[in-house]
Coordinates of C-alpha atoms in Angstrom, one line a residue:
Chain A
M1311 CA 0.0 -0.1 0.0
S1312 CA 2.6 2.4 -1.0
N1313 CA 0.3 4.9 -2.4
P1314 CA -1.0 7.3 0.5
A1315 CA -4.3 7.9 -1.2
Q1316 CA -5.1 4.3 -1.7
S1317 CA -4.0 3.5 1.8
T1318 CA -6.2 6.6 3.2
I1319 CA -9.5 5.1 1.3
H1320 CA -8.6 1.4 2.5
Q1321 CA -8.3 2.7 6.1
T1322 CA -11.3 4.6 5.9
F1323 CA -13.0 1.7 4.4
A1324 CA -11.9 -0.7 7.5
M1325 CA -13.6 1.9 9.6
V1326 CA -16.8 2.3 7.9
R1327 CA -16.9 -1.3 7.6
K1328 CA -16.2 -2.1 11.4
E1329 CA -19.1 0.2 12.1
W1330 CA -21.6 -1.2 10.0
L1331 CA -20.7 -4.5 11.4
E1332 CA -21.1 -3.6 15.0
A1333 CA -24.4 -1.8 13.9
R1334 CA -25.4 -5.2 12.2
R1335 CA -25.1 -7.0 15.3
D1336 CA -26.3 -4.1 17.6
R1337 CA -30.0 -4.7 18.2
F1338 CA -30.4 -1.6 19.5
F1339 CA -29.9 0.1 16.2
S1340 CA -32.4 -2.1 14.6
A1341 CA -34.8 -1.6 17.4
L1342 CA -34.4 2.2 16.7
T1343 CA -35.1 1.6 13.0
G1344 CA -38.0 -0.6 13.7
F1345 CA -39.4 1.9 16.3
M1346 CA -39.1 4.9 13.6
L1347 CA -40.6 2.4 11.0
L1348 CA -43.5 1.4 13.0
A1349 CA -44.3 4.9 14.1
A1350 CA -44.1 6.3 10.5
L1351 CA -46.6 3.5 9.3
I1352 CA -48.9 3.8 12.3
S1353 CA -49.1 7.5 11.2
L1354 CA -49.7 6.6 7.7
T1355 CA -52.5 4.2 8.6
T1356 CA -54.2 6.9 10.9
G1357 CA -54.1 9.5 7.7
A1358 CA -55.4 6.5 5.4
I1359 CA -58.2 5.9 8.1
A1360 CA -59.6 9.6 8.3
L1361 CA -59.3 9.8 4.3
A1362 CA -61.2 6.5 4.1
A1363 CA -63.8 8.3 6.5
E1364 CA -64.2 11.3 4.2
V1365 CA -64.5 9.2 1.5
A1366 CA -67.3 7.0 3.1
D1367 CA -69.1 10.5 3.9
F1368 CA -68.8 11.6 0.4
T1369 CA -70.1 8.3 -1.0
S1370 CA -73.2 8.5 1.6
A1371 CA -73.9 12.2 0.6
K1372 CA -73.8 11.1 -3.0
D1373 CA -76.1 7.8 -2.4
L1374 CA -78.7 10.2 -0.5
L1375 CA -78.8 12.9 -3.1
L1376 CA -79.3 10.2 -5.7
S1377 CA -82.1 8.5 -3.7
L1378 CA -83.8 11.6 -3.5
G1379 CA -83.5 12.1 -7.2
K1380 CA -81.4 15.1 -7.0
S1381 CA -78.2 16.1 -9.0
I1382 CA -74.9 15.3 -7.9
T1383 CA -73.1 17.7 -10.2
N1384 CA -72.5 20.4 -7.4
L1385 CA -71.2 17.7 -5.1
D1386 CA -67.5 18.2 -5.0
A1387 CA -65.6 15.0 -5.1
G1388 CA -62.2 16.6 -4.3
E1389 CA -59.1 15.2 -5.6
F1390 CA -57.1 12.4 -4.0
Y1391 CA -53.3 12.9 -3.7
P1392 CA -51.8 9.8 -2.0
L1393 CA -48.6 11.7 -0.9
K1394 CA -50.7 14.0 1.5
L1395 CA -51.0 10.8 3.7
L1396 CA -47.2 11.0 4.5
R1397 CA -47.9 14.2 6.9
G1398 CA -47.8 11.7 9.8
A1399 CA -44.9 10.2 8.8
I1400 CA -43.0 13.3 8.1
E1401 CA -43.8 14.4 11.7
Q1402 CA -42.5 11.3 13.2
I1403 CA -39.3 11.6 11.0
E1404 CA -39.0 15.1 12.5
I1405 CA -39.1 13.8 16.0
V1406 CA -38.1 10.3 16.0
G1407 CA -35.5 10.7 13.6
A1408 CA -33.8 13.2 15.4
V1409 CA -33.8 11.0 18.4
L1410 CA -32.2 8.1 16.2
G1411 CA -29.5 10.7 15.1
I1412 CA -28.7 11.6 18.6
I1413 CA -28.5 8.3 19.5
V1414 CA -26.3 6.8 16.8
G1415 CA -23.9 9.7 17.5
F1416 CA -23.7 9.1 21.0
R1417 CA -23.1 5.3 20.5
S1418 CA -20.5 6.2 17.9
A1419 CA -18.4 8.3 19.9
S1420 CA -19.2 6.9 23.6
G1421 CA -18.7 3.2 22.3
E1422 CA -15.2 4.0 21.6
R1423 CA -14.4 6.2 24.6
G1424 CA -15.9 3.8 27.2
R1425 CA -14.1 0.7 25.9
Q1426 CA -10.9 2.7 25.6
T1427 CA -10.6 1.3 22.1
L1428 CA -9.7 4.9 20.8
A1429 CA -6.1 4.6 21.9
L1430 CA -5.9 1.6 19.8
V1431 CA -7.2 3.4 16.9
L1432 CA -5.2 6.7 17.3
T1433 CA -1.9 4.8 17.6
R1434 CA -2.4 3.7 14.1
P1435 CA -1.2 5.6 11.0
V1436 CA -4.6 7.3 10.7
T1437 CA -5.2 11.0 11.1
H1438 CA -7.5 12.1 13.8
R1439 CA -9.6 14.0 11.0
Q1440 CA -9.5 10.6 8.8
F1441 CA -10.8 8.9 12.3
V1442 CA -13.5 11.3 12.8
M1443 CA -14.5 11.7 9.0
S1444 CA -14.7 7.7 8.8
K1445 CA -17.1 7.8 11.8
A1446 CA -19.3 10.5 10.5
L1447 CA -19.3 8.7 7.1
A1448 CA -20.4 5.6 8.8
G1449 CA -23.0 6.9 11.0
I1450 CA -24.4 9.1 7.7
S1451 CA -24.5 6.0 5.9
L1452 CA -26.3 4.2 8.6
I1453 CA -28.9 6.7 8.8
A1454 CA -29.5 6.9 5.1
S1455 CA -30.1 3.0 5.0
S1456 CA -32.2 3.2 8.0
L1457 CA -34.5 6.1 6.4
L1458 CA -34.4 4.2 3.2
M1459 CA -36.1 1.1 4.6
V1460 CA -38.7 3.6 6.3
F1461 CA -39.2 5.2 3.0
A1462 CA -39.5 2.2 0.9
A1463 CA -42.0 0.6 3.6
L1464 CA -44.0 3.8 3.5
T1465 CA -44.1 3.9 -0.3
I1466 CA -45.1 0.2 -0.6
F1467 CA -47.6 0.9 2.3
L1468 CA -49.0 3.8 0.5
I1469 CA -49.8 1.9 -2.8
V1470 CA -51.2 -0.9 -1.0
I1471 CA -53.5 1.3 0.9
S1472 CA -54.4 3.9 -1.6
G1473 CA -54.9 1.1 -4.2
V1474 CA -53.2 3.5 -6.6
G1475 CA -50.1 3.2 -8.2
L1476 CA -47.5 6.2 -7.6
S1477 CA -46.3 8.2 -10.7
T1478 CA -42.8 8.8 -11.5
D1479 CA -43.1 12.2 -10.2
D1480 CA -44.4 10.9 -7.1
L1481 CA -41.5 8.6 -6.5
T1482 CA -39.1 11.4 -7.2
R1483 CA -40.4 13.7 -4.8
I1484 CA -40.4 10.5 -1.9
G1485 CA -36.7 10.2 -3.3
L1486 CA -36.1 13.8 -2.8
I1487 CA -37.5 13.6 0.9
W1488 CA -35.5 10.5 1.6
G1489 CA -32.1 12.6 0.6
L1490 CA -33.5 15.7 2.7
S1491 CA -34.5 13.5 5.9
T1492 CA -30.9 12.0 5.6
L1493 CA -29.6 15.4 5.8
Y1494 CA -32.0 16.4 8.6
V1495 CA -31.3 13.2 10.9
S1496 CA -27.6 13.4 10.1
A1497 CA -27.5 16.8 11.4
F1498 CA -28.3 15.8 14.9
F1499 CA -26.1 12.8 14.4
L1500 CA -23.4 15.1 13.6
L1501 CA -24.1 17.5 16.6
T1502 CA -24.1 14.7 19.2
L1503 CA -21.0 13.3 17.5
L1504 CA -19.0 16.5 17.6
L1505 CA -20.3 17.1 21.5
C1506 CA -19.2 13.4 22.4
L1507 CA -15.9 13.9 21.1
H1508 CA -15.4 17.3 22.5
L1509 CA -16.8 17.2 26.2
K1510 CA -15.2 15.8 29.0
N1511 CA -18.1 13.5 29.9
P1512 CA -20.1 11.6 27.3
A1513 CA -23.3 11.6 29.4
T1514 CA -23.3 15.6 29.5
A1515 CA -23.0 15.5 25.6
L1516 CA -26.0 13.2 25.4
L1517 CA -27.8 15.7 27.5
A1518 CA -26.8 18.6 25.6
G1519 CA -27.9 16.6 22.4
F1520 CA -31.4 16.2 23.9
I1521 CA -31.7 19.7 25.2
T1522 CA -30.9 20.9 21.6
W1523 CA -33.4 18.5 20.3
L1524 CA -36.2 19.7 22.8
I1525 CA -35.7 23.2 21.7
L1526 CA -35.2 23.0 17.9
V1527 CA -37.7 20.0 17.4
L1528 CA -40.5 20.5 19.9
I1529 CA -40.5 24.0 21.2
A1530 CA -39.2 26.7 18.4
P1531 CA -41.2 25.1 15.7
Q1532 CA -44.4 25.4 17.8
I1533 CA -43.7 28.8 18.6
G1534 CA -44.9 29.9 15.7
D1535 CA -48.3 28.7 15.6
T1536 CA -48.8 28.9 19.5
L1537 CA -47.8 32.5 19.8
D1538 CA -49.3 33.9 16.3
P1539 CA -52.0 36.4 17.4
D1540 CA -53.9 35.5 14.6
N1541 CA -54.2 31.8 15.8
Q1542 CA -55.6 32.5 19.1
V1543 CA -59.4 32.0 17.8
A1544 CA -60.0 29.1 15.7
G1545 CA -60.0 30.0 11.8
G1546 CA -58.2 33.3 12.4
V1547 CA -58.9 36.4 14.4
F1548 CA -58.8 38.7 11.4
K1549 CA -61.2 36.6 9.6
Q1550 CA -63.6 35.9 12.4
L1551 CA -63.7 39.8 12.8
H1552 CA -63.8 40.4 9.3
V1553 CA -61.0 42.6 9.1
Q1554 CA -59.9 43.4 5.6
K1555 CA -56.3 42.9 4.4
A1556 CA -55.0 46.6 4.6
E1557 CA -56.5 47.0 8.0
Q1558 CA -54.6 43.8 8.9
D1559 CA -51.5 45.0 7.5
K1560 CA -52.0 48.2 9.8
I1561 CA -52.5 46.5 12.9
K1562 CA -49.8 44.1 12.7
Q1563 CA -47.6 47.0 12.0
G1564 CA -48.4 47.7 15.7
Y1565 CA -46.5 44.4 17.1
A1566 CA -43.9 44.2 14.3
T1567 CA -40.8 43.4 16.5
F1568 CA -42.9 40.7 18.2
E1569 CA -43.8 39.4 15.0
T1570 CA -40.0 39.4 13.9
I1571 CA -39.1 37.9 17.0
R1572 CA -41.6 35.2 16.7
N1573 CA -40.8 34.3 13.2
G1574 CA -37.0 34.3 14.1
V1575 CA -37.4 31.8 16.6
E1576 CA -39.5 29.6 14.2
V1577 CA -36.9 29.8 11.6
A1578 CA -34.0 29.1 13.6
S1579 CA -34.9 25.5 13.9
I1580 CA -34.0 23.2 11.3
T1581 CA -36.9 21.0 11.9
K1582 CA -39.1 23.9 10.8
H1583 CA -36.9 24.3 7.6
F1584 CA -37.2 20.4 7.0
E1585 CA -41.0 20.5 7.5
R1586 CA -41.7 23.3 5.1
A1587 CA -39.7 21.9 2.6
S1588 CA -41.2 18.4 2.8
F1589 CA -44.8 19.5 3.3
A1590 CA -44.1 21.5 0.0
V1591 CA -42.6 18.9 -2.3
L1592 CA -45.2 16.1 -1.0
G1593 CA -48.0 18.6 -1.5
I1594 CA -49.0 18.0 1.8
K1595 CA -49.7 21.9 2.0
D1596 CA -52.9 22.6 0.3
N1597 CA -51.4 25.6 -1.7
Y1598 CA -48.4 23.0 -2.9
T1599 CA -50.9 20.2 -3.7
G1600 CA -50.8 19.2 -7.4
K1601 CA -48.2 21.7 -8.2
P1602 CA -45.3 20.9 -10.6
L1603 CA -42.1 19.9 -8.7
L1604 CA -39.5 22.7 -10.0
P1605 CA -41.2 25.7 -9.1
I1606 CA -41.8 24.2 -5.7
L1607 CA -38.2 23.5 -5.3
S1608 CA -37.4 27.0 -6.4
E1609 CA -39.8 28.4 -3.8
K1610 CA -38.6 26.1 -1.1
L1611 CA -34.9 26.6 -1.9
S1612 CA -34.3 28.7 1.3
D1613 CA -35.6 26.0 3.5
L1614 CA -34.0 23.1 1.6
L1615 CA -30.3 25.2 1.7
W1616 CA -31.0 25.8 5.4
V1617 CA -31.1 22.1 6.1
L1618 CA -28.2 21.4 3.7
F1619 CA -26.0 24.0 5.2
S1620 CA -26.9 23.1 8.8
F1621 CA -25.8 19.4 7.6
L1622 CA -22.7 20.8 6.1
G1623 CA -21.7 23.2 8.8
L1624 CA -21.9 20.6 11.4
A1625 CA -20.1 18.0 9.4
F1626 CA -16.9 20.7 8.7
I1627 CA -16.6 21.4 12.3
T1628 CA -16.9 18.0 13.4
I1629 CA -14.2 17.1 11.0
I1630 CA -11.9 20.1 11.1
K1631 CA -12.1 20.4 15.0
P1632 CA -8.9 18.6 16.4
L1633 CA -9.4 15.9 19.0
Q1634 CA -7.9 16.1 22.4
F1635 CA -7.1 12.5 23.5
S1636 CA -6.5 13.5 27.1
K1637 CA -9.9 14.7 27.3
L1638 CA -11.4 11.5 25.9
V1639 CA -9.7 9.0 28.1
K1640 CA -11.5 7.2 31.0
E1641 CA -10.5 8.9 34.4
Chain B
M755 CA 25.9 3.4 15.9
S756 CA 22.2 2.7 15.2
T757 CA 19.4 5.1 15.8
P758 CA 18.0 4.6 19.3
A759 CA 14.5 3.3 19.7
I760 CA 13.4 6.0 22.1
N761 CA 15.5 9.2 22.5
L762 CA 14.0 11.9 24.9
T763 CA 15.5 15.3 26.2
N764 CA 13.6 17.2 28.8
L765 CA 10.4 15.7 27.6
C766 CA 7.6 17.6 29.7
Q767 CA 4.0 17.1 30.1
H768 CA 1.9 19.8 32.1
Y769 CA -1.6 19.9 33.0
G770 CA -2.3 23.7 34.2
V771 CA 0.3 23.6 37.3
H772 CA 0.6 19.9 37.7
R773 CA 3.8 18.4 36.0
A774 CA 2.7 15.0 35.2
V775 CA 6.1 14.6 33.3
D776 CA 9.0 16.7 34.3
H777 CA 12.0 16.9 32.1
L778 CA 12.3 13.3 31.2
T779 CA 15.6 12.5 29.5
L780 CA 16.2 9.1 28.5
T781 CA 17.5 7.0 25.8
I782 CA 16.7 3.4 25.1
P783 CA 18.5 1.4 22.4
E784 CA 16.9 -0.9 20.0
G785 CA 16.5 -4.6 21.1
E786 CA 15.7 -3.5 24.7
I787 CA 13.1 -4.6 27.2
F788 CA 12.6 -1.6 29.1
G789 CA 10.7 -1.6 32.3
F790 CA 9.2 1.6 33.3
L791 CA 8.5 1.4 36.7
G792 CA 6.9 3.7 39.5
H793 CA 4.1 4.2 41.6
N794 CA 0.5 4.9 40.1
G795 CA 0.3 8.5 39.3
A796 CA 4.0 8.6 38.8
G797 CA 3.5 9.7 35.2
K798 CA 4.4 6.5 33.3
T799 CA 0.9 6.3 31.1
T800 CA 1.3 9.9 30.5
T801 CA 4.7 9.2 29.1
V802 CA 3.4 6.6 27.0
H803 CA 0.7 8.7 25.8
M804 CA 3.2 11.1 24.3
L805 CA 5.6 8.3 22.9
T806 CA 2.4 6.7 21.2
T807 CA 1.7 10.2 20.0
L808 CA -1.7 10.0 21.3
T809 CA -0.9 13.4 23.2
Q810 CA 1.6 16.2 22.4
P811 CA 4.1 17.0 24.7
S812 CA 4.2 20.3 26.6
G813 CA 8.0 20.9 26.1
G814 CA 11.1 19.2 25.5
Q815 CA 12.1 17.0 22.5
G816 CA 11.7 13.3 21.7
Q817 CA 12.3 10.8 19.0
V818 CA 11.0 7.4 18.1
F819 CA 13.6 5.7 15.9
G820 CA 14.6 9.1 15.0
F821 CA 11.0 10.5 14.3
D822 CA 10.1 13.6 15.9
L823 CA 7.1 13.3 18.3
H824 CA 5.9 16.8 17.7
D825 CA 5.8 16.7 14.0
Q826 CA 6.2 13.0 12.6
A827 CA 3.6 11.4 14.2
Q828 CA 2.5 9.3 11.4
D829 CA 5.8 7.7 10.8
I830 CA 6.0 6.9 14.4
R831 CA 2.6 5.1 14.0
R832 CA 3.9 3.0 11.5
L833 CA 6.6 1.6 13.8
I834 CA 4.7 1.1 17.2
G835 CA 2.4 -1.4 18.7
Y836 CA 0.7 -0.4 21.8
V837 CA -1.5 -2.5 24.4
P838 CA -3.2 -0.4 26.9
E839 CA -3.9 -1.4 30.5
N840 CA -7.2 -3.3 30.7
V841 CA -7.4 -3.9 27.1
R842 CA -10.9 -3.8 25.6
L843 CA -11.9 -4.6 21.8
Y844 CA -15.2 -4.5 20.1
D845 CA -17.1 -7.1 22.1
N846 CA -19.7 -7.7 19.2
L847 CA -17.0 -8.5 16.6
T848 CA -14.9 -11.9 16.6
T849 CA -11.3 -12.0 17.1
K850 CA -10.6 -12.1 13.6
E851 CA -12.9 -9.5 12.9
N852 CA -11.3 -7.2 15.4
L853 CA -7.7 -8.0 13.8
A854 CA -8.8 -7.6 10.5
F855 CA -10.1 -4.0 11.5
F856 CA -6.7 -3.0 13.2
A857 CA -4.9 -4.8 10.2
G858 CA -6.5 -2.5 7.8
L859 CA -6.0 0.4 9.8
S860 CA -2.2 0.0 9.7
G861 CA -1.9 -0.8 6.0
V862 CA -1.1 -4.5 6.3
E863 CA -1.4 -5.9 2.7
D864 CA -2.2 -9.4 3.3
I865 CA -4.5 -9.3 6.2
D866 CA -5.7 -12.8 6.4
S867 CA -2.0 -14.0 6.5
A868 CA -1.1 -11.6 9.0
I869 CA -3.7 -12.5 11.2
Q870 CA -3.0 -16.1 10.9
S871 CA 0.8 -15.4 12.2
A872 CA -0.4 -13.4 15.0
L873 CA -2.9 -15.9 16.3
A874 CA -0.4 -18.9 15.8
F875 CA 2.4 -16.7 17.6
L876 CA 0.2 -16.3 20.6
D877 CA -1.4 -19.8 20.3
I878 CA -4.9 -18.4 20.3
E879 CA -6.1 -19.9 16.7
H880 CA -8.9 -21.5 18.7
L881 CA -10.3 -18.0 19.6
A882 CA -10.2 -16.7 15.9
N883 CA -14.2 -16.9 15.4
K884 CA -15.4 -16.3 18.9
K885 CA -16.8 -12.7 20.1
V886 CA -14.3 -11.1 22.4
G887 CA -17.1 -10.0 24.7
S888 CA -17.3 -13.3 26.2
F889 CA -13.3 -13.6 26.9
S890 CA -11.4 -13.6 30.3
K891 CA -9.3 -11.1 31.1
G892 CA -6.0 -13.5 30.0
M893 CA -7.8 -14.0 26.7
R894 CA -8.1 -10.5 26.0
Q895 CA -4.7 -9.6 27.0
R896 CA -3.6 -12.2 24.2
V897 CA -5.9 -10.5 21.5
G898 CA -4.9 -7.2 22.6
L899 CA -1.2 -8.4 21.9
A900 CA -2.0 -9.8 18.7
Q901 CA -3.7 -6.7 17.5
A902 CA -0.4 -4.9 18.4
I903 CA 1.9 -7.2 16.6
L904 CA -0.2 -7.7 13.4
H905 CA 2.0 -5.2 11.4
Q906 CA 5.1 -6.2 13.1
P907 CA 6.4 -3.0 14.8
K908 CA 9.7 -2.1 15.8
L909 CA 8.7 -0.8 19.0
L910 CA 6.0 -2.3 21.5
F911 CA 4.5 -0.3 24.3
L912 CA 2.9 -2.1 27.0
D913 CA 0.9 -0.4 29.7
E914 CA 0.6 -2.5 33.1
P915 CA 0.5 -5.6 30.8
A916 CA 0.1 -7.8 34.0
S917 CA -2.2 -6.1 35.6
G918 CA -5.4 -8.1 36.8
L919 CA -3.7 -11.4 35.4
D920 CA -3.5 -14.5 37.6
P921 CA -0.1 -16.0 38.2
L922 CA -0.2 -18.5 35.2
G923 CA -1.3 -15.7 33.0
M924 CA 1.9 -13.6 34.3
K925 CA 3.9 -16.4 33.6
M926 CA 2.6 -16.9 29.9
L927 CA 2.6 -13.2 29.4
R928 CA 6.6 -13.2 30.5
E929 CA 7.0 -15.6 27.9
L930 CA 5.4 -14.1 25.2
I931 CA 7.2 -10.6 25.9
T932 CA 10.7 -12.6 25.7
K933 CA 9.7 -14.2 22.6
L934 CA 8.4 -11.0 20.7
N935 CA 11.7 -9.4 21.7
Q936 CA 13.9 -12.6 20.9
E937 CA 12.4 -13.9 17.9
M938 CA 10.4 -11.0 16.5
G939 CA 13.3 -8.4 17.4
M940 CA 11.0 -5.9 18.8
T941 CA 11.9 -3.4 21.4
I942 CA 9.5 -3.5 24.4
F943 CA 8.6 -0.6 26.6
M944 CA 6.6 -1.8 29.4
N945 CA 5.1 0.2 32.2
T946 CA 4.7 -1.5 35.4
H947 CA 4.5 -1.1 39.0
L948 CA 5.4 -4.9 39.7
I949 CA 8.8 -5.3 40.5
S950 CA 8.8 -9.0 40.2
E951 CA 7.8 -8.5 36.7
I952 CA 10.7 -6.2 36.0
A953 CA 13.3 -8.6 37.4
K954 CA 12.1 -11.5 35.3
T955 CA 11.6 -10.0 31.9
C956 CA 13.6 -6.6 31.4
T957 CA 17.1 -6.0 30.2
S958 CA 17.2 -2.4 31.5
I959 CA 15.2 -0.6 34.1
G960 CA 13.7 3.2 34.6
I961 CA 12.3 4.6 37.8
L962 CA 9.9 7.5 37.9
S963 CA 8.5 9.3 40.6
A964 CA 6.2 12.4 40.7
G965 CA 7.2 12.7 36.6
K966 CA 11.1 12.6 37.2
L967 CA 13.2 9.9 36.2
V968 CA 15.2 9.1 39.4
F969 CA 17.0 6.0 38.1
H970 CA 17.9 4.7 34.7
G971 CA 20.1 1.5 34.1
T972 CA 20.6 -1.9 32.8
I973 CA 19.6 -4.9 35.1
A974 CA 23.1 -6.1 35.1
E975 CA 24.1 -2.5 37.0
V976 CA 21.3 -2.9 39.1
N977 CA 22.4 -6.5 40.2
Q978 CA 26.1 -5.4 40.7
R979 CA 25.0 -2.7 43.1
F980 CA 22.5 -4.9 44.9
A981 CA 23.8 -8.3 44.5
H982 CA 20.9 -10.5 46.0
E983 CA 17.7 -11.7 44.8
G984 CA 15.6 -8.3 46.1
A985 CA 17.8 -6.1 44.4
I986 CA 15.5 -4.2 42.3
E987 CA 12.8 -3.7 45.3
D988 CA 15.8 -2.4 47.1
L989 CA 16.8 -0.1 44.7
Y990 CA 13.4 1.2 43.9
V991 CA 12.7 1.7 48.0
N992 CA 16.3 3.3 48.0
V993 CA 15.9 5.9 45.2
L994 CA 12.5 6.9 46.3
Q995 CA 13.3 7.4 49.7
T996 CA 16.5 9.5 48.4
Q997 CA 14.4 11.4 46.3
Q998 CA 11.6 12.3 49.1
K999 CA 14.5 13.4 51.4
E1000 CA 15.7 15.7 48.7
T1001 CA 12.2 17.0 48.2
V1002 CA 11.7 17.8 52.1

């Protein structure tokens, strides 16, 4: 192995392969993937049941009109978009997927630290950066494969329960969201890996990972809805009070600072950007339903870039930050 | 004159105000079995961490086979093997899988043959396909040694290798160390606080106390000064007491 580049590839491959081998034997990773899959499928089933109830209502209304000898031309049948059923599954990936990322990151780093195998690895002719990069590559590829299983199962389930075949456009959209989900979940993985490789105590790193998860996944995205003044009354305050658009804007100017902060907190969360992009691409949000993909991608470019740059930024810091072995060894 | 295996000049490792290793000057020629003796916390492991390039020294100079500790870490790593205290490997993987991983990292070309040779040398071929998670301390120690010699390093670091081993395990380890030195020509650097191990295995010793080297010499020299069975023990107590008096 005289060629250094070739040698680096072999070493990286050896480290990634080892991580895969360990994950394959580790029931914990399979259990987590299984749990995420189950949660996503349950959400999909719940959505399908709700849709079936709507269809049943429509059918009974149609039958009633027909039995009364009335016309059904004014009865809006609506259009069925199977991808809309993925709403719950996307929400599960937002929450459970992020947890999967955190746990994979924690186990990847703390496993080496706890077993003291780090010393054995770092006394080989591999650079610290190469070691961290291999860990990152292995974790990201594991997450991608785990999500691939989830999305494949969701697609098959979607076809089965909807009874409608998915078009190439639908499959492209699902594929795109699988990629976006991989970036989103991997961002949490990288964050925890980074913390675990640089904090003195891995348990503190895990705690910090979960606090970040709590803020980014559960609190910040909800702030938008909860603190939006217009959302304080069902259907919207302005709509209920019949306030015209011009008047609305004038009122809103009175609390512009509050609105800027509220929106700022909301958009600071990677989860919100992931959700906005996913809901738009899959046509889950009504204003994107049935729209072609390219204009949606163009409109949601900032959300897509936010997820991508969060991932890239964390990957860059994780790989570039030098490891301090004395901090990582067991006391 | 050949390049010494280890050549240190005023090597230091400071953690804040604490001097874990304090101006260590030491030369170990190639082919030695060097015993590094000292109390727990004397700075032995800190020294090994610097010599194995796990940590950067705070000060001083050091070379391993002529390669500088500060900026030739990769070259040093190609020449060394390391077995830490309480060696633990990847429990879910078999011995062979563990060794294949470390061989891959070391850039070994023919991995299967290297594994086979290491297993045969250590007489643990029967453990090849068993998961290491179920192994006893002694078995783990042997697999730990196997991972360290796969790439046939010129210098092997052993950190408290006898710790936790039963008398039979200790005897086997001693034989292995001698075999590695004599048959494979490895220079051995062994940290220990067990004087009996030093006397039976090493060709030279160094005594470290509070980060300072208080004695360095060959076993023959020690035996000359203390010509009876408890020679090293006497030397150890003697030099430490002298140093304590000087400190007071």
